Coordinates of C-alpha atoms in Angstrom, one line a residue:
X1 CA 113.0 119.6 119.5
X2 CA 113.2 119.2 115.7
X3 CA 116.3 117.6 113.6
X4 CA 116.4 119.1 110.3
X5 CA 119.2 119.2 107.5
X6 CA 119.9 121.9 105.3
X7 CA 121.0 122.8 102.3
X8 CA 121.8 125.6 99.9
X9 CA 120.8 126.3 96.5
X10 CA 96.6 112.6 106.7
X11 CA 94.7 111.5 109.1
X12 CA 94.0 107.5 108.2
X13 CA 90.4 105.7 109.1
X14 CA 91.1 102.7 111.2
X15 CA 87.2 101.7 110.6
X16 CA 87.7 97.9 110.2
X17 CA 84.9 97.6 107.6
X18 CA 86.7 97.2 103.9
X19 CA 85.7 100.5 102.0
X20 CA 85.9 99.0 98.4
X21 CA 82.9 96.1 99.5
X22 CA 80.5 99.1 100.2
X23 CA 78.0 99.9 97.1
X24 CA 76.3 103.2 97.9
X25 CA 75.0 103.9 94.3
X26 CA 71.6 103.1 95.4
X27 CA 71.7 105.0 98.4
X28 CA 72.7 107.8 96.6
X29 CA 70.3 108.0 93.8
X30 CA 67.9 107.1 95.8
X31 CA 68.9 110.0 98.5
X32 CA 70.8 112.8 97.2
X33 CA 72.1 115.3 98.9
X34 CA 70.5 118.5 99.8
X35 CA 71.5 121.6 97.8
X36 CA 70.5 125.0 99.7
X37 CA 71.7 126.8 97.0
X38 CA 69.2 125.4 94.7
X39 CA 71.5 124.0 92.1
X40 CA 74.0 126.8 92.3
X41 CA 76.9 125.5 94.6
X42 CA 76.6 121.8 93.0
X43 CA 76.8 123.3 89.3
X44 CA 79.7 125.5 89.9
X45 CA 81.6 122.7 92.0
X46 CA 80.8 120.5 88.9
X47 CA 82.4 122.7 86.6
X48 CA 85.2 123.5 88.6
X49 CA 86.4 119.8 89.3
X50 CA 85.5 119.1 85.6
X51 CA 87.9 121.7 84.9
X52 CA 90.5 119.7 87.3
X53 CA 89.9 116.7 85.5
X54 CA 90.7 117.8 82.1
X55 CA 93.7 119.4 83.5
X56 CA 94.5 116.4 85.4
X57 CA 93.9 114.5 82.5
X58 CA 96.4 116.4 80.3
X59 CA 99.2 115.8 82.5
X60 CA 102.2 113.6 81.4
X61 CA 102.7 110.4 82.8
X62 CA 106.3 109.3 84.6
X63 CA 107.9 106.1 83.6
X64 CA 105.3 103.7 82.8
X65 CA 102.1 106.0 81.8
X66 CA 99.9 108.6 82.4
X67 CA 97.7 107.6 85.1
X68 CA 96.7 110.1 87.1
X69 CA 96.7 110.6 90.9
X70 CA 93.8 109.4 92.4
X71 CA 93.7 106.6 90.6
X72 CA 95.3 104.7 93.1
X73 CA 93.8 103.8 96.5
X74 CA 96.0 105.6 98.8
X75 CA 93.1 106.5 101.7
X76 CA 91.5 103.3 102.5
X77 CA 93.4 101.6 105.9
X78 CA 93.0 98.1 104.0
X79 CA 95.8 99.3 101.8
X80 CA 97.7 102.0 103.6
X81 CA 97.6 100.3 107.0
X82 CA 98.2 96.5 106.2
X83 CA 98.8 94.2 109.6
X84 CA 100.2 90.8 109.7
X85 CA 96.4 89.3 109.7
X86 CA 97.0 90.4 106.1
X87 CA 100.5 88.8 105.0
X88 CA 99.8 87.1 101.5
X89 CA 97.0 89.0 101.2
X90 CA 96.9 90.6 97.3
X91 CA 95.0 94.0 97.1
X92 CA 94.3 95.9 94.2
X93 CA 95.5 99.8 94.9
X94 CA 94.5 101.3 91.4
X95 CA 90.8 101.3 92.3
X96 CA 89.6 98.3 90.8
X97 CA 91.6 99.0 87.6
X98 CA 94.1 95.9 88.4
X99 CA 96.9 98.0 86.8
X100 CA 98.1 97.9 90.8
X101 CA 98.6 94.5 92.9
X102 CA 100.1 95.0 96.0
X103 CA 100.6 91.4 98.3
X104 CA 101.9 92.2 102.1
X105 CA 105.4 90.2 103.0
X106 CA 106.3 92.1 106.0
X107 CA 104.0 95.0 107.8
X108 CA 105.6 98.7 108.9
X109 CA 105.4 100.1 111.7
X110 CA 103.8 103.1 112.5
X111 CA 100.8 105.4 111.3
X112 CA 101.9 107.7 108.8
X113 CA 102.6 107.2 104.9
X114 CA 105.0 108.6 102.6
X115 CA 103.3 111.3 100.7
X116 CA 104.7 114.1 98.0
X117 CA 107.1 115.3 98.0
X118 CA 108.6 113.6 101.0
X119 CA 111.8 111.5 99.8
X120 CA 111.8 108.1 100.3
X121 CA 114.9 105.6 100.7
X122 CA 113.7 101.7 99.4
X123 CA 115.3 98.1 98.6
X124 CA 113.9 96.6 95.7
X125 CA 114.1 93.6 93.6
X126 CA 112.4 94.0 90.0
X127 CA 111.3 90.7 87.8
X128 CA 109.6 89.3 85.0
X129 CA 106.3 88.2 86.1
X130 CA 106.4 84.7 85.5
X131 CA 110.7 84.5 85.4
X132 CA 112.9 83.7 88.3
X133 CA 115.9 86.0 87.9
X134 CA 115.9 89.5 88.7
X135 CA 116.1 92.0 85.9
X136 CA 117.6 94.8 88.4
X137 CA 118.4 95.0 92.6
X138 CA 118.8 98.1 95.0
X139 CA 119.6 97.1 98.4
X140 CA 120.3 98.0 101.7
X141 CA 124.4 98.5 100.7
X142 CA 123.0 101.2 98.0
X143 CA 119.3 102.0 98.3
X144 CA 117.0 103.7 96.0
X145 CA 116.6 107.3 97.0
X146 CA 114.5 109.7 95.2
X147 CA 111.5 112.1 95.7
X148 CA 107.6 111.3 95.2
X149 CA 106.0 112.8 92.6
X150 CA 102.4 113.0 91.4
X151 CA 103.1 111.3 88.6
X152 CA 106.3 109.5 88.9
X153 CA 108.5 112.5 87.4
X154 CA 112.2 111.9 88.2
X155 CA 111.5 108.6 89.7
X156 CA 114.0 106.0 88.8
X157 CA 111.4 103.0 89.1
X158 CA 108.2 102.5 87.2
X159 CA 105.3 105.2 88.1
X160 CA 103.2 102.4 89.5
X161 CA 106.3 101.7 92.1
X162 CA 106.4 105.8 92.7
X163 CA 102.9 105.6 93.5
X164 CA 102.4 102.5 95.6
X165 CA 104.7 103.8 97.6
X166 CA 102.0 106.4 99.5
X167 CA 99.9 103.4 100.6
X168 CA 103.4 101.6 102.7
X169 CA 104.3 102.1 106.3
X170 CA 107.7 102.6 107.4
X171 CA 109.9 99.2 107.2
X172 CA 107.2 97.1 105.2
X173 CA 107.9 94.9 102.8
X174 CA 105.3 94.2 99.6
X175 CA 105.2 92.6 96.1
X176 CA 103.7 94.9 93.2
X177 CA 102.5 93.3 90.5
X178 CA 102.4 96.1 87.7
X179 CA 100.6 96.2 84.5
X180 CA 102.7 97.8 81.7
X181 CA 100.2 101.0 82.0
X182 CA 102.5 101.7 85.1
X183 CA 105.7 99.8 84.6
X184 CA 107.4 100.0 80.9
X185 CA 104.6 100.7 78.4
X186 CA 104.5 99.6 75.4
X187 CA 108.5 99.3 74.2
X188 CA 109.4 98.0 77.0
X189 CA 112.9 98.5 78.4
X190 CA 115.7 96.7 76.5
X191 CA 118.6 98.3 78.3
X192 CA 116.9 96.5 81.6
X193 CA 116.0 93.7 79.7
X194 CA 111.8 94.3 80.0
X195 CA 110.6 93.5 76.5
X196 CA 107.0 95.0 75.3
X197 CA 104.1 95.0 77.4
X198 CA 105.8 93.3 80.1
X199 CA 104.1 92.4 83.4
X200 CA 106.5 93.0 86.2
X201 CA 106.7 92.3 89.9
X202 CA 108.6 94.6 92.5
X203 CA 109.3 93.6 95.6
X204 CA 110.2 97.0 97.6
X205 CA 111.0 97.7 101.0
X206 CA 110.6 101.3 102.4
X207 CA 113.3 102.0 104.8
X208 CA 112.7 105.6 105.2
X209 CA 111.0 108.3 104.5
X210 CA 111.6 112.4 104.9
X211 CA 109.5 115.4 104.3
X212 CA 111.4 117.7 102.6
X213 CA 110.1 121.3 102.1
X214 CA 111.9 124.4 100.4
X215 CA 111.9 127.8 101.5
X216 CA 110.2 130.5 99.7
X217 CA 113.1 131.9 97.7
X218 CA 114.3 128.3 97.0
X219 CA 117.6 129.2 98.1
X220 CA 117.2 126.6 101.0
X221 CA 115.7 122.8 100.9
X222 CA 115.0 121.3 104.4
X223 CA 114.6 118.0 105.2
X224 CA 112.9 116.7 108.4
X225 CA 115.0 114.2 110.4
X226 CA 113.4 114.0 113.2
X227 CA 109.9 115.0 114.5
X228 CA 109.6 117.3 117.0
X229 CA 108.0 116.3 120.4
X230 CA 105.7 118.9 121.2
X231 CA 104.0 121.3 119.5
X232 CA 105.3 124.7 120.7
X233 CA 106.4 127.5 118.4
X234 CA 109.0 129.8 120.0
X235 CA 108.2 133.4 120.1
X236 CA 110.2 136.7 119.2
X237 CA 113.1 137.1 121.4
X238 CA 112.7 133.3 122.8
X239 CA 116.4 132.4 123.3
X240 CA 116.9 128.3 121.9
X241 CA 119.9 126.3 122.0
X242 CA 120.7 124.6 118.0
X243 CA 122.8 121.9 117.3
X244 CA 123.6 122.3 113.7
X245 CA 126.5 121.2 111.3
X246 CA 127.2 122.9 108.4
X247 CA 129.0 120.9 105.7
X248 CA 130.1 122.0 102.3
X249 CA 129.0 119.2 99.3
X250 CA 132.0 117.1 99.8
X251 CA 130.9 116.6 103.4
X252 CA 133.9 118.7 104.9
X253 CA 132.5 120.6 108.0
X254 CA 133.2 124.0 108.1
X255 CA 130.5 125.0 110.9
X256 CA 129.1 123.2 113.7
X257 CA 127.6 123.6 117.2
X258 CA 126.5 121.0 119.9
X259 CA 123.4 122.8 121.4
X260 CA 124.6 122.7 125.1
X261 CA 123.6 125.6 127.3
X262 CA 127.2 126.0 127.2
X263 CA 127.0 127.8 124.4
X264 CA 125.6 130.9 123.0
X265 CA 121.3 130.8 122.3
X266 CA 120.0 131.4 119.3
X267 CA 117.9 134.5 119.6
X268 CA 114.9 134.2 117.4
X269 CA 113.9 137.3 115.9
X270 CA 117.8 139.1 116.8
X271 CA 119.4 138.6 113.3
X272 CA 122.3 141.0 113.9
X273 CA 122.7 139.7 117.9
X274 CA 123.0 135.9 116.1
X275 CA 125.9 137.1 113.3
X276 CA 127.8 138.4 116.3
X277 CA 127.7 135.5 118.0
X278 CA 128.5 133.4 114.9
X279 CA 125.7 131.2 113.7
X280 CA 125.2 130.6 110.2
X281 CA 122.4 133.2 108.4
X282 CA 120.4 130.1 107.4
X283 CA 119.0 129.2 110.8
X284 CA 117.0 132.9 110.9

């Protein structure tokens, strides 16, 4: 069974050794790999990932800079996978950069992290490093929603936030300490109150998280409520009971159906056999 909603228009290590304390350098230069190709495959993958890089590298920055994706640490579990053994414990996530602190308050739950362009609903407190007073609060009354992005477009909080984000578990709580490279640059943020080249701290809270995908035409965005159970995929002609709403954008329901075996299935494949029995054309 899968909850979606509707509307118009990675597998983690859970090795316990700590990946940054491993040097392989030496290893490497001292045993590189084989190339069966005799040069061929590793020259052209150079080129082609040099060619990613420079691309990469051209890529405009969100709110706070333009660093680029994988410069932060989102694969090793010591950072995406923080326990309670590790409460107080400050990481740097921007590979070794320090433009990224991130200190564990309260662990998630779960496996999974955030990724783009799943949206994300947070709590957070932004300050000063070094002040007491917050400079600006979302919380639970009104949280932050928004979608990831590579690099922190349309995000309402500093790209360093935006980022971080793909390393938290459902429900934790952690402090970012931000260099201004990912907070506010350079000017700042007067109308916040963030003068020039201001370190700042973020203590966020991720509350929830949805993948959200768009059909092909773009004419429909869905967003994953709930996972399904299993992983069966219904064939032509498989007849399925949906429980749907459909609501127009001031939230009146116009359309809705409470999936009982009552009521009429959904024949998948039967478009015409569906519009007679009145669902909505968006659920083919």
């Amino acid at each position: 069974k899968n909850r979606f909603r509707m509307s118009s228009s990675r597998p983690h290590s859970f090795s316990k050794v700590r990946v940054e304390d491993l040097d392989l350098s030496d290893d490497e230069a001292a045993h590189p790999p084989a190339d069966p190709m005799g040069g061929m495959v590793g020259g052209a993958m150079g080129e082609m990932m040099g060619g990613m890089g420079a691309m990469g590298g051209g890529m405009a920055g969100g709110m706070g800079g333009a660093m680029e994706m994988d410069d932060f640490d989102v694969e090793e579990d010591t950072s995406s996978h923080m326990g309670e053994n590790m409460i107080g414990e400050e990481l740097d996530i921007s590979r070794g950069t320090g433009e990224c602190l991130k200190k564990l308050v309260k662990p998630g739950v779960g496996y999974d992290n955030p990724i783009n362009p799943y949206e994300v609903h947070i709590n957070y407190s932004a300050r000063i490093k070094g002040e007491d007073g917050p400079f600006d609060v979302h919380y639970v009354s009104r949280p932050c929603i928004f979608t990831l992005h590579p690099e922190g477009e349309g995000c309402p909080v500093p790209v360093g936030v935006c980022k971080a984000l793909r390393t938290f578990l459902k429900g934790e709580t952690s402090i970012l300490t931000l260099q201004p490279s990912v907070a506010f640059g350079e000017a700042g943020d007067p109308a916040r109150g963030v003068p020039p080249n201001a370190v700042v701290e973020f203590e966020v809270t991720l509350l929830s998280y949805f993948k959200v995908e768009t059909s092909p035409d773009g004419h429909i965005s869905i967003k994953c409520i709930e996972d399904a159970k299993t992983w069966e995929v219904f064939e032509e002609h498989s007849e399925v009971f949906v429980a749907y709403e459909l609501k127009l954008a001031d939230g009146t329901v116009v359309m809705s159906a409470d999936g009982s075996k009552a009521s009429p299935p959904f024949v998948m494949g039967a478009d015409a056999q569906n519009a007679a029995a009145g669902f909505p054309a968006f659920l083919a």
